[in-house]
Backbone as a ProteinNet text record, in pm:
[ID]
protein_1_A
[PRIMARY]
MTTREEAIQACLSLPFVYEDYPFHDPNWTVMRHRENQKLFAAIFQRDGRIWINLKAEPLAGDLWRQMYPAVVPAYHMNKKHWISVILDGSLDDGIVRRLIQDSFALTAPKRKRPLLP
[TERTIARY]
8827.8	8835.4	8976.6	8983.7	9115.2	9124.4	9013.9	9018.1	8990.6	9034.4	9007.5	8856.4	8783.9	8639	8569.8	8612.1	8552.8	8581.9	8702.5	8738.2	8657.3	8645.7	8567.5	8422.6	8364.5	8225	8204.9	8302.7	8292.5	8289.7	8370.2	8371.8	8243.5	8197	8075.6	7949.9	7957.7	7842.1	7818.5	7915.7	7901.9	7829.9	7762.7	7682.8	7767	7721.2	7776.4	7926	7965.8	8105.4	8110.8	8228.8	8247	8387.9	8401.4	8525.2	8595.3	8727.4	8801.8	8935	8986.7	9116.2	9199	9244.8	9306.8	9450.7	9516.4	9658.3	9682.1	9576.2	9588.4	9667.2	9647.8	9713	9604.9	9564.9	9455.3	9485.9	9611.4	9645.4	9592.6	9567	9525.2	9378.5	9297.7	9157.6	9148.1	9090.7	9074.6	8925.9	8890	8751.3	8739	8638.6	8624.7	8482.8	8475.9	8347.2	8296.6	8168.7	8111.2	8114.8	8085.5	8070.3	8201.7	8309.1	8434.6	8548.1	8522.8	8618.7	8741.2	8740.6	8854.7	8858	8978.4	8990.1	8988.9	8929.2	8931.9	8991.7	9011.1	9073	9143.5	9262	9335.6	9365.1	9317.6	9327.4	9423.5	9518.8	9620.3	9680	9747.4	9817.2	9965.3	10023.2	10166.5	10214.2	10325.4	10383.5	10284.7	10201.8	10108.8	9985	9964.6	9847.9	9776.8	9650.2	9576	9596.4	9627.8	9647.5	9543.1	9512.8	9423.5	9481.2	9502.6	9547.7	9426	9429.3	9316.3	9366.9	9292.1	9326.9	9293.4	9379.1	9357.1	9409.9	9345	9399.4	9537.8	9637	9772.8	9784.8	9721.4	9731.7	9660.3	9547	9473.7	9554.6	9615.8	9698.9	9813.8	9877.8	9986.7	9935.2	9818.9	9761	9729.1	9664.9	9632.3	9759	9865.5	9991.3	10053.3	10040.3	10094.7	10013.9	9884.5	9796.9	9796.1	9810.8	9793.1	9909.4	9978.3	10087.9	10043.2	9916	9865.5	9839.1	9854.3	9839.1	9979.7	10019.3	10156.7	10151.2	10266.3	10268.4	10226.6	10154.9	10095.6	10200.6	10174	10258	10227.8	10328.5	10317.8	10228.7	10208.7	10123.1	10191.4	10137.3	10186.9	10172.6	10283.9	10285.2	10221.1	10209.6	10149.3	9996.9	9939.3	9793.8	9728.4	9808.4	9754.3	9816.8	9737.9	9785.5	9758.1	9833.6	9804.1	9756.4	9651.8	9600.8	9624.1	9699.6	9726.8	9612.2	9538.8	9420.6	9463	9525.7	9577.1	9487.5	9372.4	9279.7	9303.6	9410.5	9440.7	9353.3	9295.8	9207.1	9062.2	8983.1	8840.1	8779.1	8684.6	8620.1	8561.6	8510.8	8453.7	8556.7	8679.2	8785.8	8819.9	8831.8	8863	8751.8	8627.3	8515.5	8518.2	8553.9	8562.4	8670.9	8786.8	8894.8	8852.7	8778.8	8726.7	8629.3	8539.7	8442.3	8511.1	8615.4	8690.2	8754.4	8815.7	8878.1	8773.3	8659.7	8548.3	8507.2	8492.4	8449.3	8555.5	8682.5	8789.6	8803.7	8759.1	8773.1	8640.5	8534.3	8401	8394.5	8308.3	8293.1	8248.5	8301.8	8260.6	8130	8032.7	7903.8	7914.4	7858.4	7860.9	7757	7798.4	7706.6	7638.6	7511.9	7445.6	7503.8	7510.5	7559.2	7451.7	7494.9	7401	7398.2	7279.5	7270.1	7347.2
-591.2	-492	-498.8	-524.8	-537.6	-466.5	-415.7	-357.2	-207.3	-140.4	2.7	26.1	-58.3	-41.9	-51.4	-146.1	-158	-33.9	19	138.8	258.9	273.2	383.3	372.9	253.7	235.2	265.3	227.1	257.6	408.5	481.3	627.4	688.7	637.6	692.3	663.8	571.7	543.6	656.3	745	859.5	972.6	1060.5	1165.3	1277.2	1325.6	1444.7	1434.2	1322.8	1305.3	1277.2	1295.6	1263.1	1211.6	1143.9	1081.3	1178.3	1195	1290	1228.4	1274.4	1229.8	1353.8	1429.5	1560.2	1555.1	1443.1	1436.9	1391.1	1374.3	1326	1195.3	1116	985.8	889.5	793.6	704.1	617.2	616.1	539.3	606.1	734.8	808.9	848.8	796.1	835.3	914.2	1032.2	1116	1128	1107.5	1120.8	1252.1	1332.5	1467.4	1493.9	1592.4	1647.1	1741.3	1733.9	1823.8	1970.2	1994.4	2132.3	2209.9	2148.1	2222.1	2168.3	2065.8	2001.7	1944.1	1937.1	1877.8	1728.3	1678.3	1533.9	1466.7	1349.3	1271	1133.1	1096.4	967.4	977.7	920.8	909.8	761.8	706.7	563.1	542.5	450.9	430.4	291.3	248.4	120.1	145.3	65.4	74.6	-64	-105.1	-235.8	-350.3	-339.1	-445.4	-455	-359.5	-357	-222.9	-220.9	-95.2	-37	91.3	166.8	277.6	323.5	437.8	528.2	654.6	753.8	815.3	824.3	876.9	969.6	1074.1	1164.9	1097.1	1121.3	1063.9	1160.7	1163.5	1239.9	1182.3	1265.3	1214.2	1096.3	1104.5	994.3	869.2	887.3	773	707.7	789.5	735.7	653	702.2	626.6	492.5	495.6	372.3	272.4	319.4	228.9	166.9	247.9	195.8	90.5	109.4	11.2	-117.9	-107.1	-223.9	-309.3	-245.5	-317.6	-291.7	-396.1	-378.8	-318.1	-330.6	-275.2	-125.2	-66.6	78.8	134.6	222.7	275.6	428.2	495	639.9	669.3	775.7	807.3	826.7	767.4	782.2	916.5	999.7	1131.8	1231.1	1212.4	1304.8	1332.9	1428.3	1461.9	1339.8	1290.3	1165.6	1181.1	1304.4	1327.6	1318.5	1367.3	1379.1	1280.7	1201.9	1108.8	971.1	868.7	729.9	668.2	565.5	483.3	348.3	298.4	165.6	79.9	-26.7	-118.8	-219.1	-220.3	-306.7	-445.6	-517.3	-651.5	-762.3	-724.5	-822.9	-857	-801.8	-834.9	-758	-646.1	-568.1	-600.5	-614.5	-635.3	-514.5	-538.5	-429.1	-323.8	-367.4	-273.3	-174.3	-219.4	-129	-29.9	-79	11	114.7	72.3	166.2	268.6	226	319.9	423.7	379.6	473.4	572.7	524.8	612.7	713.7	667.5	756.2	860.6	818.9	913.9	1022.3	982.6	1078.4	1173.4	1117.4	1196.6	1302.7	1262.9	1355.4	1463.1	1425.9	1522.6	1628.3	1598.6	1691.9	1755.5	1722.3	1773	1924.3	1988.6	2133.9	2173.8	2283.2	2336.7	2414.6	2387.7	2456.8	2593.6	2693.9	2827.9	2835.8	2892.1	2910.5	3047	3051.7	3182.8	3272.5	3401.3	3496.3	3516.7	3511.1	3534.6	3681.2	3732.3	3876.3	3908.8
2627	2520.6	2461.6	2331.6	2268	2132.8	2080.8	1946.6	1950.1	1844.5	1828.2	1825.7	1752.7	1740.9	1876.5	1960.6	2094.1	2177.9	2169.2	2245.4	2196.4	2065.1	2009.3	2054.1	2046.7	2087.4	2235.7	2319.1	2462.3	2484.5	2408.2	2418.8	2364.1	2250.3	2189.3	2270.9	2366.4	2451.3	2552.5	2566.4	2656.6	2583.3	2658.8	2592.2	2530.7	2416	2352	2322.6	2260.8	2220.7	2070.2	2014.2	1873.2	1848.4	1738.3	1693.2	1598.1	1614.5	1533	1490	1377.4	1324.2	1290.6	1392.8	1369.8	1317.3	1325	1289.8	1145.8	1069.8	931.6	927.8	1032.7	1046.3	1093.4	1009.5	1047.6	1169.9	1214.2	1333.4	1460.9	1457	1576	1566.8	1659.2	1674.5	1804.4	1797.6	1916.4	1945.7	2069.2	2113.2	2190.8	2153.1	2209	2260.5	2350.5	2394.1	2285.1	2254	2153.3	2198.9	2326	2373.4	2377.6	2424.7	2438.7	2350.4	2275.4	2184.3	2253.7	2385.8	2457.3	2431.7	2416.2	2399.7	2535.7	2541.1	2663.9	2640.1	2513	2480.8	2346.5	2340.8	2214.4	2194.4	2085.3	2058	1942.2	1959	1856.3	1868	1763	1765	1787.2	1875.3	1904.5	1945.2	1891.6	1925	1903.2	1800.3	1765.1	1852.1	1940.1	2028.5	2015.7	2053.6	2060.4	2200.2	2202.5	2326.3	2330.8	2452.3	2468.9	2577.7	2543.5	2640.5	2705.7	2839.6	2916	3025.2	3052.7	3161.7	3294.2	3394.3	3527.7	3632.9	3746.6	3858.7	3888.5	3922.4	3941.9	4039.1	4154.5	4250.7	4200.8	4136.6	4081.4	3970.3	3884.5	3777.5	3832	3937.8	4001	4053.6	4117.1	4171.6	4060.7	3952.5	3841	3782.8	3769.6	3713.6	3804.5	3934.8	4029	4028.9	4008.7	4017.5	3890.9	3774.4	3648.5	3552.1	3507.4	3412.1	3278.5	3242.9	3117.5	3126.2	3243.5	3261	3282.1	3191	3190.5	3176.4	3199.1	3174.8	3030.5	3011.5	2880.8	2773	2659.2	2541.2	2475.5	2458.8	2393.6	2468.2	2598.2	2673.8	2808.1	2881.7	3014	3105.1	3154.5	3232.3	3370.5	3418.6	3550.2	3543.7	3433.1	3424.4	3328.6	3257.6	3158.4	3175.6	3144.8	3145.8	3009.6	2977.5	2860.5	2910.5	2848.2	2879.8	2755.4	2772.8	2662.9	2659.6	2550.2	2539.5	2492.4	2583.7	2552.2	2605.8	2662.4	2717.5	2863.2	2922.5	3062	3160.8	3117.9	3204.9	3173.3	3276.2	3260.5	3189.3	3099.4	3026.2	3119.6	3234.4	3330.3	3381.9	3401.8	3447.5	3337.3	3215	3102.8	3087.6	3097.1	3085.3	3199.1	3318.2	3430.7	3404.7	3353.8	3323.2	3214	3115	3009.8	3070.4	3156.4	3219.4	3307.4	3380.1	3463.9	3378	3266.5	3176	3118.5	3079.8	3028	3130.7	3256.7	3362.4	3387.9	3384.2	3411.4	3301.8	3182.6	3070.2	3028.6	3099.5	3065.5	3080.9	3002.1	3013	3153.2	3199.8	3329.6	3308.5	3387.6	3377.7	3444.4	3379.5	3436.6	3548.5	3658.9	3769.6	3758	3791	3788.2	3898.1	3868.6	3969	4073.6	4198.1	4308.4	4343.1	4382.3	4418.4	4544.2
[MASK]
+++++++++++++++++++++++++++++++++++++++++++++++++++++++++++++++++++++++++++++++++++++++++++++++++++++++++++++++++++++

């Protein structure tokens, strides 16, 4: 995965999401949950490459950064809870999709539990 279009399509393959451009800057594509409008991916170009910011559990984010040079502290986001993935082709598409799915799950709406008597 190396293009903005591929990243957007990977995000749109998840249920109940939409593409947004909230910054009035065509360089930034934000992918959100329909139900709660939370973003789970921010896609942008930087240094001639496409990057994607994704939410990650802090320990998992540290592990991904140690394992792959294309995973770095998040650009313009909380470095503890977010990672940036540089889509330079060095990561297998399956890994990128897993990171997208993890971010999607971490930002998904919380389901209300019925009150028990």
